[in-house]
Amino acid sequence: MLFHYHFWTPYVEETEKFYLENGFRISQRIGKYNGDFQAFNPPLTWDDFREKKILFRIIEARKGAVNITFGFGKKIMFDHIGLLVSEEEQGDICENATKMNWEVDKGERRTFIATPYNFRIELQTYENAVDSFNHQEKIQGLKLTTIKGGLESDLFSLFGNSAFNISSEVGEVVTIKKAVIKNLNTSPIVDPNGVEITSDQGF
C-alpha cells in the first residue's frame, strides 16, 4: 500500500501549515539545534521555536493511512516514496531489486531501494507508520515526473503483480506531480513543493 512521500524543502513551516489546514496532524518534529538533534513535537508550535533557526531533519504529517514527511533543504527536492508491505512482500521486492542491480539498504525498521530515477523507495513493515491502517483516507496513486522513461516497466519488474498505481511522465525535474488521496475533503490543491493533491483518480 502506498502510504508515504518525503521532500526536502526551504518551505518547512509553510508545508506544515498547508497539511494542517487540510486535516493532517503533526506527529513529530526532529531538528538540529546547537549541534544536536532534538524533538520539537506538538504541543509545541512554531511560535515557540521559530527564532531558534532549527534545521529540521523531519516533520511528520499524518491523516488516516497517509504519512507525509519533509525536512529542510536549500531547494525543493523529492527524496522517496513509501510502501507499507508485509515481511513476505518486502523479501520478494528486495530480491527483485537485487536481480535488477538496484541497491538495497535494509534496516531494522525500514528498507530503502535506490532507483536509477533519482529517487528512493521505502519499504515499511510496521503498521504503526500510519494512524489507521484501514482508514478511508489513503494514497490511491502517484504521478511522478522523471528525467527518463521506463519507470512503469521497472516498477512492474520490482513489484510483480502488486498494483501500487504509480505512473510517470518525462520532464526536467524528478518530483511528484500529482498525488491522489482518497476522501480528502479539499481538492484539488497544490502544496508548497508543487505536489497537486486531488481525490480524483484520473491522471
Coordinates of N, CA and C in Angstrom, one line a residue:
M1 N 0.8 -1.2 0.0 CA 0.0 0.0 0.0 C 0.9 1.2 0.0
L2 N 0.6 2.1 -0.9 CA 1.3 3.5 -0.9 C 0.8 4.2 0.3
F3 N 1.7 4.7 1.1 CA 1.3 5.5 2.3 C 2.1 6.8 2.5
H4 N 3.1 7.0 1.7 CA 4.1 8.0 2.2 C 4.9 8.6 1.0
Y5 N 5.3 9.9 1.2 CA 6.3 10.5 0.4 C 7.1 11.6 1.2
H6 N 8.3 11.8 0.8 CA 9.2 12.7 1.6 C 9.8 13.7 0.6
F7 N 9.9 15.0 1.1 CA 10.5 16.1 0.3 C 11.5 16.8 1.2
W8 N 12.6 17.3 0.6 CA 13.4 18.3 1.3 C 12.9 19.7 0.7
T9 N 12.8 20.7 1.6 CA 12.2 21.9 1.1 C 12.7 23.1 2.0
P10 N 12.9 24.3 1.3 CA 13.1 25.5 2.1 C 11.9 26.1 2.8
Y11 N 10.7 25.5 2.4 CA 9.4 25.9 2.9 C 8.8 25.0 4.0
V12 N 9.6 24.8 5.0 CA 9.2 23.8 6.0 C 8.0 24.2 6.8
E13 N 8.0 25.5 7.3 CA 6.9 25.9 8.1 C 5.6 26.0 7.2
E14 N 5.8 26.5 6.0 CA 4.7 26.7 5.0 C 4.1 25.3 4.7
T15 N 5.0 24.3 4.5 CA 4.5 22.9 4.2 C 3.7 22.4 5.4
E16 N 4.2 22.6 6.6 CA 3.5 22.1 7.8 C 2.1 22.8 7.9
K17 N 2.1 24.1 7.7 CA 0.8 24.8 7.7 C -0.2 24.3 6.7
F18 N 0.3 24.0 5.5 CA -0.6 23.5 4.4 C -1.2 22.2 4.8
Y19 N -0.5 21.3 5.3 CA -1.1 20.0 5.6 C -2.0 20.1 6.9
L20 N -1.6 20.9 7.8 CA -2.5 21.1 9.0 C -3.8 21.7 8.5
E21 N -3.8 22.6 7.6 CA -5.0 23.3 7.1 C -5.9 22.3 6.3
N22 N -5.3 21.2 5.9 CA -6.1 20.2 5.1 C -6.3 18.9 5.9
G23 N -6.4 19.1 7.2 CA -6.8 18.0 8.1 C -5.8 17.0 8.6
F24 N -4.5 17.3 8.3 CA -3.5 16.4 8.8 C -3.1 16.8 10.2
R25 N -2.5 15.9 11.0 CA -1.9 16.3 12.3 C -0.4 16.1 12.2
I26 N 0.3 16.9 13.0 CA 1.7 16.8 13.1 C 2.1 15.9 14.2
S27 N 2.7 14.8 13.9 CA 3.0 13.7 14.9 C 4.4 13.9 15.5
Q28 N 5.4 14.5 14.7 CA 6.7 14.7 15.3 C 7.4 15.8 14.5
R29 N 8.4 16.4 15.2 CA 9.3 17.3 14.5 C 10.7 17.0 15.2
I30 N 11.7 16.7 14.3 CA 13.0 16.5 14.8 C 14.0 17.4 14.0
G31 N 14.7 18.2 14.8 CA 15.6 19.1 14.1 C 16.9 19.3 14.9
K32 N 17.9 19.8 14.1 CA 19.3 20.0 14.7 C 19.3 21.4 15.2
Y33 N 19.7 21.5 16.5 CA 19.8 22.8 17.2 C 20.9 22.7 18.2
N34 N 21.8 23.7 18.1 CA 23.1 23.8 18.9 C 23.9 22.5 18.7
G35 N 23.9 22.0 17.5 CA 24.7 20.8 17.2 C 24.1 19.5 17.5
D36 N 22.9 19.4 18.1 CA 22.3 18.2 18.5 C 20.9 18.1 17.9
F37 N 20.5 16.8 17.6 CA 19.2 16.6 17.1 C 18.2 16.5 18.4
Q38 N 17.2 17.3 18.3 CA 16.2 17.4 19.4 C 14.8 17.3 18.8
A39 N 13.9 17.0 19.7 CA 12.5 16.9 19.4 C 11.8 18.2 19.7
F40 N 11.0 18.7 18.8 CA 10.2 19.9 19.0 C 8.7 19.5 18.7
N41 N 8.3 18.4 19.2 CA 7.0 17.9 18.9 C 5.8 18.7 19.4
P42 N 4.6 18.6 18.8 CA 3.4 19.2 19.5 C 3.3 18.6 20.9
P43 N 2.8 19.4 21.8 CA 2.0 20.7 21.6 C 2.8 21.9 21.3
L44 N 4.1 21.8 21.1 CA 4.9 23.0 20.7 C 4.4 23.5 19.4
T45 N 4.4 24.8 19.2 CA 4.1 25.4 17.9 C 5.2 26.2 17.4
W46 N 5.1 26.6 16.2 CA 6.2 27.4 15.6 C 6.5 28.7 16.3
D47 N 5.5 29.2 17.0 CA 5.8 30.4 17.8 C 6.7 30.1 19.0
D48 N 6.9 28.9 19.4 CA 7.7 28.5 20.5 C 9.2 28.4 20.1
F49 N 9.5 28.2 18.8 CA 10.9 27.9 18.4 C 11.3 28.6 17.1
R50 N 10.4 29.4 16.5 CA 10.7 29.9 15.2 C 12.0 30.7 15.1
E51 N 12.4 31.4 16.2 CA 13.6 32.2 16.2 C 14.9 31.5 16.5
K52 N 14.7 30.2 16.7 CA 15.9 29.4 17.1 C 16.7 28.9 15.9
K53 N 16.2 29.1 14.7 CA 16.9 28.7 13.5 C 17.3 27.2 13.5
I54 N 16.3 26.4 13.7 CA 16.4 24.9 13.8 C 16.5 24.4 12.4
L55 N 17.4 23.4 12.1 CA 17.5 22.7 10.8 C 16.7 21.5 11.0
F56 N 15.4 21.5 10.5 CA 14.6 20.3 10.7 C 14.9 19.2 9.8
R57 N 15.2 18.0 10.4 CA 15.5 16.8 9.6 C 14.2 16.2 9.2
I58 N 13.2 16.2 10.0 CA 12.0 15.5 9.6 C 10.8 16.2 10.4
I59 N 9.8 16.5 9.7 CA 8.5 16.8 10.3 C 7.5 15.8 9.6
E60 N 6.7 15.2 10.5 CA 5.8 14.2 10.0 C 4.3 14.6 10.1
A61 N 3.6 14.6 9.0 CA 2.2 14.9 9.0 C 1.4 13.6 8.7
R62 N 0.4 13.4 9.5 CA -0.4 12.1 9.3 C -1.9 12.4 9.2
K63 N -2.6 11.6 8.4 CA -4.0 11.6 8.2 C -4.5 10.3 7.8
G64 N -5.2 9.5 8.6 CA -5.7 8.2 8.2 C -4.5 7.3 7.9
A65 N -4.5 6.8 6.7 CA -3.4 5.9 6.2 C -2.4 6.6 5.4
V66 N -2.3 7.9 5.6 CA -1.3 8.7 4.9 C -0.3 9.3 5.8
N67 N 1.0 9.2 5.5 CA 2.1 9.7 6.3 C 3.0 10.5 5.3
I68 N 3.1 11.8 5.5 CA 3.9 12.7 4.6 C 5.0 13.3 5.5
T69 N 6.2 13.3 5.1 CA 7.3 13.9 5.8 C 8.1 14.8 4.9
F70 N 8.7 15.8 5.6 CA 9.5 16.8 4.9 C 10.6 17.3 5.9
G71 N 11.7 17.8 5.3 CA 12.7 18.3 6.1 C 13.4 19.5 5.4
F72 N 14.2 20.2 6.1 CA 14.8 21.4 5.5 C 15.8 21.1 4.4
G73 N 15.7 21.8 3.2 CA 16.7 21.7 2.2 C 16.8 23.1 1.5
K74 N 17.9 23.3 0.9 CA 18.1 24.6 0.3 C 17.3 24.8 -0.9
K75 N 16.8 23.7 -1.5 CA 15.9 23.8 -2.6 C 14.9 22.6 -2.5
I76 N 13.8 22.7 -3.2 CA 12.8 21.7 -3.2 C 13.4 20.4 -3.9
M77 N 13.4 19.3 -3.2 CA 13.9 18.1 -3.7 C 13.1 16.9 -3.2
F78 N 12.5 16.1 -4.2 CA 11.8 14.9 -3.8 C 12.8 13.8 -3.5
D79 N 12.6 13.1 -2.4 CA 13.5 12.1 -1.9 C 13.0 10.7 -2.1
H80 N 11.8 10.4 -1.6 CA 11.4 9.0 -1.7 C 9.9 8.9 -1.5
I81 N 9.4 7.7 -2.0 CA 8.0 7.3 -1.7 C 8.1 6.1 -0.7
G82 N 7.0 5.8 0.0 CA 7.0 4.7 0.9 C 5.8 3.8 0.7
L83 N 6.1 2.5 0.8 CA 5.1 1.5 0.7 C 5.0 0.7 2.0
L84 N 3.8 0.4 2.4 CA 3.6 -0.4 3.6 C 3.3 -1.8 3.0
V85 N 4.2 -2.8 3.4 CA 4.2 -4.1 2.9 C 4.3 -5.1 4.0
S86 N 4.0 -6.4 3.7 CA 4.2 -7.5 4.6 C 5.7 -7.9 4.6
E87 N 6.1 -8.6 5.6 CA 7.5 -9.1 5.5 C 7.8 -9.9 4.3
E88 N 6.8 -10.7 4.0 CA 7.0 -11.6 2.8 C 7.1 -10.8 1.5
E89 N 6.3 -9.7 1.4 CA 6.3 -8.9 0.2 C 7.7 -8.1 0.2
Q90 N 8.1 -7.7 1.4 CA 9.4 -7.0 1.5 C 10.5 -7.9 0.9
G91 N 10.5 -9.1 1.4 CA 11.6 -10.0 0.9 C 11.6 -10.2 -0.6
D92 N 10.4 -10.4 -1.2 CA 10.2 -10.6 -2.6 C 10.7 -9.4 -3.4
I93 N 10.3 -8.2 -2.9 CA 10.6 -6.9 -3.6 C 12.2 -6.7 -3.5
C94 N 12.8 -7.0 -2.4 CA 14.2 -6.8 -2.3 C 15.0 -7.8 -3.2
E95 N 14.4 -9.0 -3.3 CA 15.0 -10.0 -4.2 C 15.0 -9.5 -5.6
N96 N 13.8 -9.0 -6.0 CA 13.7 -8.5 -7.4 C 14.6 -7.3 -7.6
A97 N 14.7 -6.4 -6.6 CA 15.6 -5.3 -6.7 C 17.1 -5.7 -7.0
T98 N 17.5 -6.7 -6.2 CA 18.9 -7.2 -6.4 C 19.1 -7.8 -7.8
K99 N 18.1 -8.5 -8.3 CA 18.2 -9.0 -9.7 C 18.3 -7.9 -10.7
M100 N 17.7 -6.7 -10.4 CA 17.7 -5.6 -11.3 C 19.0 -4.7 -11.0
N101 N 19.8 -5.2 -10.1 CA 21.1 -4.4 -9.8 C 20.7 -3.0 -9.1
W102 N 19.6 -3.0 -8.4 CA 19.2 -1.8 -7.7 C 19.7 -2.0 -6.3
E103 N 20.3 -1.0 -5.7 CA 20.9 -1.1 -4.4 C 19.8 -1.1 -3.3
V104 N 20.0 -2.1 -2.4 CA 19.1 -2.3 -1.3 C 19.8 -2.0 0.0
D105 N 19.2 -1.1 0.8 CA 19.7 -0.8 2.1 C 18.7 -1.2 3.2
K106 N 18.9 -2.4 3.7 CA 18.0 -3.0 4.6 C 18.3 -2.6 6.1
G107 N 17.3 -1.9 6.7 CA 17.4 -1.5 8.1 C 16.5 -2.3 9.0
E108 N 16.7 -2.1 10.3 CA 15.9 -2.9 11.3 C 14.4 -2.5 11.1
R109 N 14.1 -1.2 10.9 CA 12.7 -0.8 10.9 C 12.2 -0.6 9.4
R110 N 13.1 -0.1 8.6 CA 12.6 0.1 7.2 C 13.8 -0.1 6.2
T111 N 13.4 -0.4 5.0 CA 14.4 -0.7 3.9 C 14.2 0.3 2.8
F112 N 15.4 0.7 2.3 CA 15.3 1.7 1.1 C 15.9 1.0 -0.1
I113 N 15.3 1.2 -1.2 CA 15.8 0.8 -2.5 C 16.1 2.0 -3.3
A114 N 17.3 2.1 -3.8 CA 17.8 3.2 -4.7 C 17.4 2.9 -6.1
T115 N 16.7 3.7 -6.8 CA 16.3 3.5 -8.2 C 17.2 4.3 -9.1
P116 N 17.3 4.0 -10.3 CA 18.1 4.8 -11.3 C 17.3 6.0 -11.8
Y117 N 16.2 6.4 -11.1 CA 15.4 7.5 -11.5 C 15.6 8.7 -10.5
N118 N 16.6 8.6 -9.7 CA 17.0 9.7 -8.7 C 15.9 9.9 -7.6
F119 N 15.3 8.8 -7.2 CA 14.5 8.8 -6.0 C 14.6 7.4 -5.4
R120 N 14.2 7.3 -4.1 CA 14.3 6.0 -3.5 C 12.9 5.5 -3.2
I121 N 12.8 4.2 -2.9 CA 11.6 3.6 -2.5 C 11.8 3.0 -1.1
E122 N 10.9 3.4 -0.1 CA 11.0 2.9 1.2 C 10.0 1.7 1.4
L123 N 10.4 0.7 2.0 CA 9.6 -0.5 2.3 C 9.4 -0.5 3.8
Q124 N 8.2 -0.3 4.2 CA 7.9 -0.2 5.7 C 7.0 -1.4 6.0
T125 N 7.3 -2.1 7.1 CA 6.5 -3.3 7.5 C 5.7 -3.0 8.8
Y126 N 6.0 -1.9 9.4 CA 5.3 -1.6 10.7 C 4.0 -0.8 10.4
E127 N 2.9 -1.4 10.8 CA 1.6 -0.7 10.5 C 1.4 0.6 11.3
N128 N 2.2 0.8 12.4 CA 2.1 2.0 13.2 C 2.7 3.2 12.5
A129 N 3.2 3.0 11.3 CA 3.7 4.1 10.5 C 2.6 5.0 10.0
V130 N 1.3 4.5 10.1 CA 0.1 5.3 9.8 C -0.8 5.3 11.0
D131 N -1.7 6.3 11.1 CA -2.6 6.3 12.2 C -3.7 5.2 12.2
S132 N -4.1 4.9 11.0 CA -5.1 3.9 10.9 C -4.9 3.1 9.6
F133 N -4.6 1.9 9.7 CA -4.2 1.1 8.5 C -5.4 1.0 7.5
N134 N -6.6 0.9 8.1 CA -7.8 0.7 7.3 C -8.7 2.0 7.1
H135 N -8.0 3.1 7.3 CA -8.8 4.4 7.3 C -9.2 4.7 5.9
Q136 N -10.2 5.5 5.8 CA -10.7 5.9 4.4 C -9.8 6.8 3.7
E137 N -9.0 7.7 4.4 CA -8.0 8.5 3.7 C -6.8 7.7 3.4
K138 N -6.5 7.5 2.1 CA -5.3 6.8 1.8 C -4.8 7.2 0.4
I139 N -3.5 7.0 0.1 CA -3.0 7.4 -1.2 C -3.4 6.3 -2.2
Q140 N -4.1 6.7 -3.2 CA -4.6 5.8 -4.2 C -3.7 5.7 -5.4
G141 N -2.8 6.7 -5.6 CA -1.9 6.7 -6.8 C -1.0 7.9 -6.8
L142 N 0.1 7.8 -7.5 CA 1.0 8.9 -7.6 C 1.4 9.1 -9.1
K143 N 1.5 10.3 -9.6 CA 2.1 10.5 -10.9 C 3.4 11.3 -10.7
L144 N 4.5 10.7 -11.1 CA 5.8 11.3 -11.0 C 6.3 11.9 -12.3
T145 N 7.2 12.8 -12.1 CA 8.0 13.3 -13.3 C 9.4 12.8 -13.1
T146 N 9.9 12.2 -14.2 CA 11.3 11.6 -14.1 C 12.1 12.1 -15.3
I147 N 13.4 12.0 -15.2 CA 14.2 12.6 -16.3 C 14.4 11.6 -17.4
K148 N 13.9 10.4 -17.3 CA 14.0 9.4 -18.3 C 12.8 8.4 -18.2
G149 N 12.4 7.8 -19.3 CA 11.3 6.9 -19.3 C 11.7 5.5 -18.8
G150 N 10.6 4.7 -18.7 CA 10.8 3.3 -18.3 C 10.4 2.9 -16.9
L151 N 10.0 3.9 -16.1 CA 9.7 3.7 -14.7 C 8.6 2.6 -14.5
E152 N 7.5 2.7 -15.2 CA 6.4 1.8 -15.0 C 6.9 0.4 -15.3
S153 N 7.6 0.1 -16.3 CA 8.1 -1.2 -16.6 C 9.0 -1.7 -15.5
D154 N 9.9 -0.8 -15.0 CA 10.8 -1.3 -14.0 C 10.0 -1.5 -12.7
L155 N 9.0 -0.7 -12.4 CA 8.3 -1.0 -11.2 C 7.5 -2.3 -11.3
F156 N 7.0 -2.6 -12.5 CA 6.3 -3.9 -12.6 C 7.3 -5.0 -12.4
S157 N 8.5 -4.9 -12.8 CA 9.6 -5.9 -12.5 C 9.9 -6.0 -11.0
L158 N 9.9 -4.8 -10.4 CA 10.2 -4.8 -9.0 C 9.1 -5.3 -8.1
F159 N 7.8 -4.9 -8.4 CA 6.7 -5.3 -7.5 C 6.0 -6.6 -8.0
G160 N 6.2 -7.0 -9.2 CA 5.5 -8.1 -9.7 C 4.0 -7.8 -10.0
N161 N 3.1 -8.5 -9.4 CA 1.7 -8.3 -9.7 C 1.1 -7.3 -8.8
S162 N 1.8 -6.7 -7.8 CA 1.3 -5.7 -6.9 C 0.9 -4.5 -7.6
A163 N -0.3 -3.9 -7.4 CA -0.7 -2.7 -8.2 C -0.6 -1.6 -7.2
F164 N 0.4 -0.8 -7.3 CA 0.6 0.4 -6.5 C 0.2 1.7 -7.2
N165 N -0.2 1.6 -8.5 CA -0.8 2.7 -9.2 C 0.2 3.9 -9.2
I166 N 1.4 3.7 -9.7 CA 2.4 4.7 -9.9 C 2.6 4.9 -11.4
S167 N 2.4 6.1 -11.9 CA 2.7 6.4 -13.3 C 3.7 7.5 -13.4
S168 N 4.2 7.8 -14.6 CA 5.2 8.8 -14.7 C 5.1 9.5 -16.1
E169 N 5.8 10.7 -16.2 CA 6.0 11.3 -17.5 C 7.4 11.9 -17.4
V170 N 8.0 12.1 -18.5 CA 9.4 12.6 -18.6 C 9.4 14.1 -18.5
G171 N 10.2 14.6 -17.7 CA 10.4 16.1 -17.5 C 11.8 16.4 -17.1
E172 N 12.0 17.7 -16.7 CA 13.3 18.2 -16.4 C 13.7 17.9 -15.0
V173 N 12.7 17.8 -14.1 CA 13.0 17.6 -12.6 C 12.2 16.4 -12.1
V174 N 12.9 15.6 -11.3 CA 12.3 14.4 -10.7 C 11.5 14.9 -9.5
T175 N 10.2 14.6 -9.6 CA 9.3 15.1 -8.5 C 8.0 14.3 -8.5
I176 N 7.1 14.5 -7.6 CA 5.8 14.1 -7.6 C 4.9 15.2 -8.2
K177 N 4.3 14.9 -9.3 CA 3.4 15.8 -10.0 C 2.0 15.8 -9.4
K178 N 1.5 14.7 -9.1 CA 0.2 14.6 -8.5 C 0.1 13.4 -7.6
A179 N -0.7 13.6 -6.5 CA -1.0 12.6 -5.5 C -2.5 12.5 -5.4
V180 N -3.0 11.3 -5.6 CA -4.4 11.0 -5.4 C -4.7 10.5 -4.0
I181 N -5.3 11.2 -3.2 CA -5.6 10.8 -1.8 C -7.1 10.7 -1.7
K182 N -7.6 9.5 -1.4 CA -9.0 9.2 -1.3 C -9.6 9.9 -0.1
N183 N -10.8 10.4 -0.3 CA -11.6 11.1 0.7 C -11.0 12.3 1.3
L184 N -10.1 12.9 0.6 CA -9.6 14.2 1.1 C -10.7 15.3 0.8
N185 N -11.0 16.0 1.8 CA -12.2 16.9 1.7 C -12.0 18.1 0.7
T186 N -10.8 18.6 0.7 CA -10.5 19.8 -0.2 C -9.6 19.3 -1.3
S187 N -10.1 19.4 -2.5 CA -9.2 19.0 -3.7 C -9.8 19.6 -5.0
P188 N -9.0 19.9 -6.0 CA -7.6 19.7 -6.0 C -6.9 20.9 -5.3
I189 N -5.7 20.6 -4.7 CA -4.9 21.7 -4.0 C -3.5 21.4 -4.4
V190 N -2.6 22.4 -4.2 CA -1.2 22.2 -4.5 C -0.4 22.6 -3.3
D191 N 0.5 21.7 -2.8 CA 1.3 22.0 -1.6 C 2.5 22.9 -2.0
P192 N 3.2 23.5 -1.0 CA 4.2 24.5 -1.3 C 5.4 23.9 -2.1
N193 N 5.4 22.6 -2.3 CA 6.5 21.9 -3.0 C 6.1 21.5 -4.4
G194 N 4.9 22.0 -4.8 CA 4.4 21.7 -6.2 C 3.6 20.4 -6.4
V195 N 3.3 19.7 -5.3 CA 2.5 18.5 -5.5 C 1.1 18.8 -5.5
E196 N 0.4 18.5 -6.7 CA -1.0 18.6 -6.8 C -1.7 17.5 -6.1
I197 N -2.6 17.8 -5.1 CA -3.3 16.7 -4.4 C -4.7 16.7 -4.7
T198 N -5.3 15.6 -5.1 CA -6.6 15.5 -5.6 C -7.2 14.2 -5.1
S199 N -8.5 14.2 -5.0 CA -9.2 12.9 -4.7 C -9.7 12.2 -6.0
D200 N -9.5 12.9 -7.1 CA -9.9 12.4 -8.4 C -8.9 11.3 -8.9
Q201 N -9.4 10.1 -9.2 CA -8.5 9.1 -9.6 C -7.8 9.3 -11.0
G202 N -8.5 10.1 -11.8 CA -8.0 10.3 -13.1 C -6.6 11.0 -13.2
F203 N -5.6 10.5 -13.9 CA -4.3 11.1 -14.0 C -4.3 11.9 -15.3

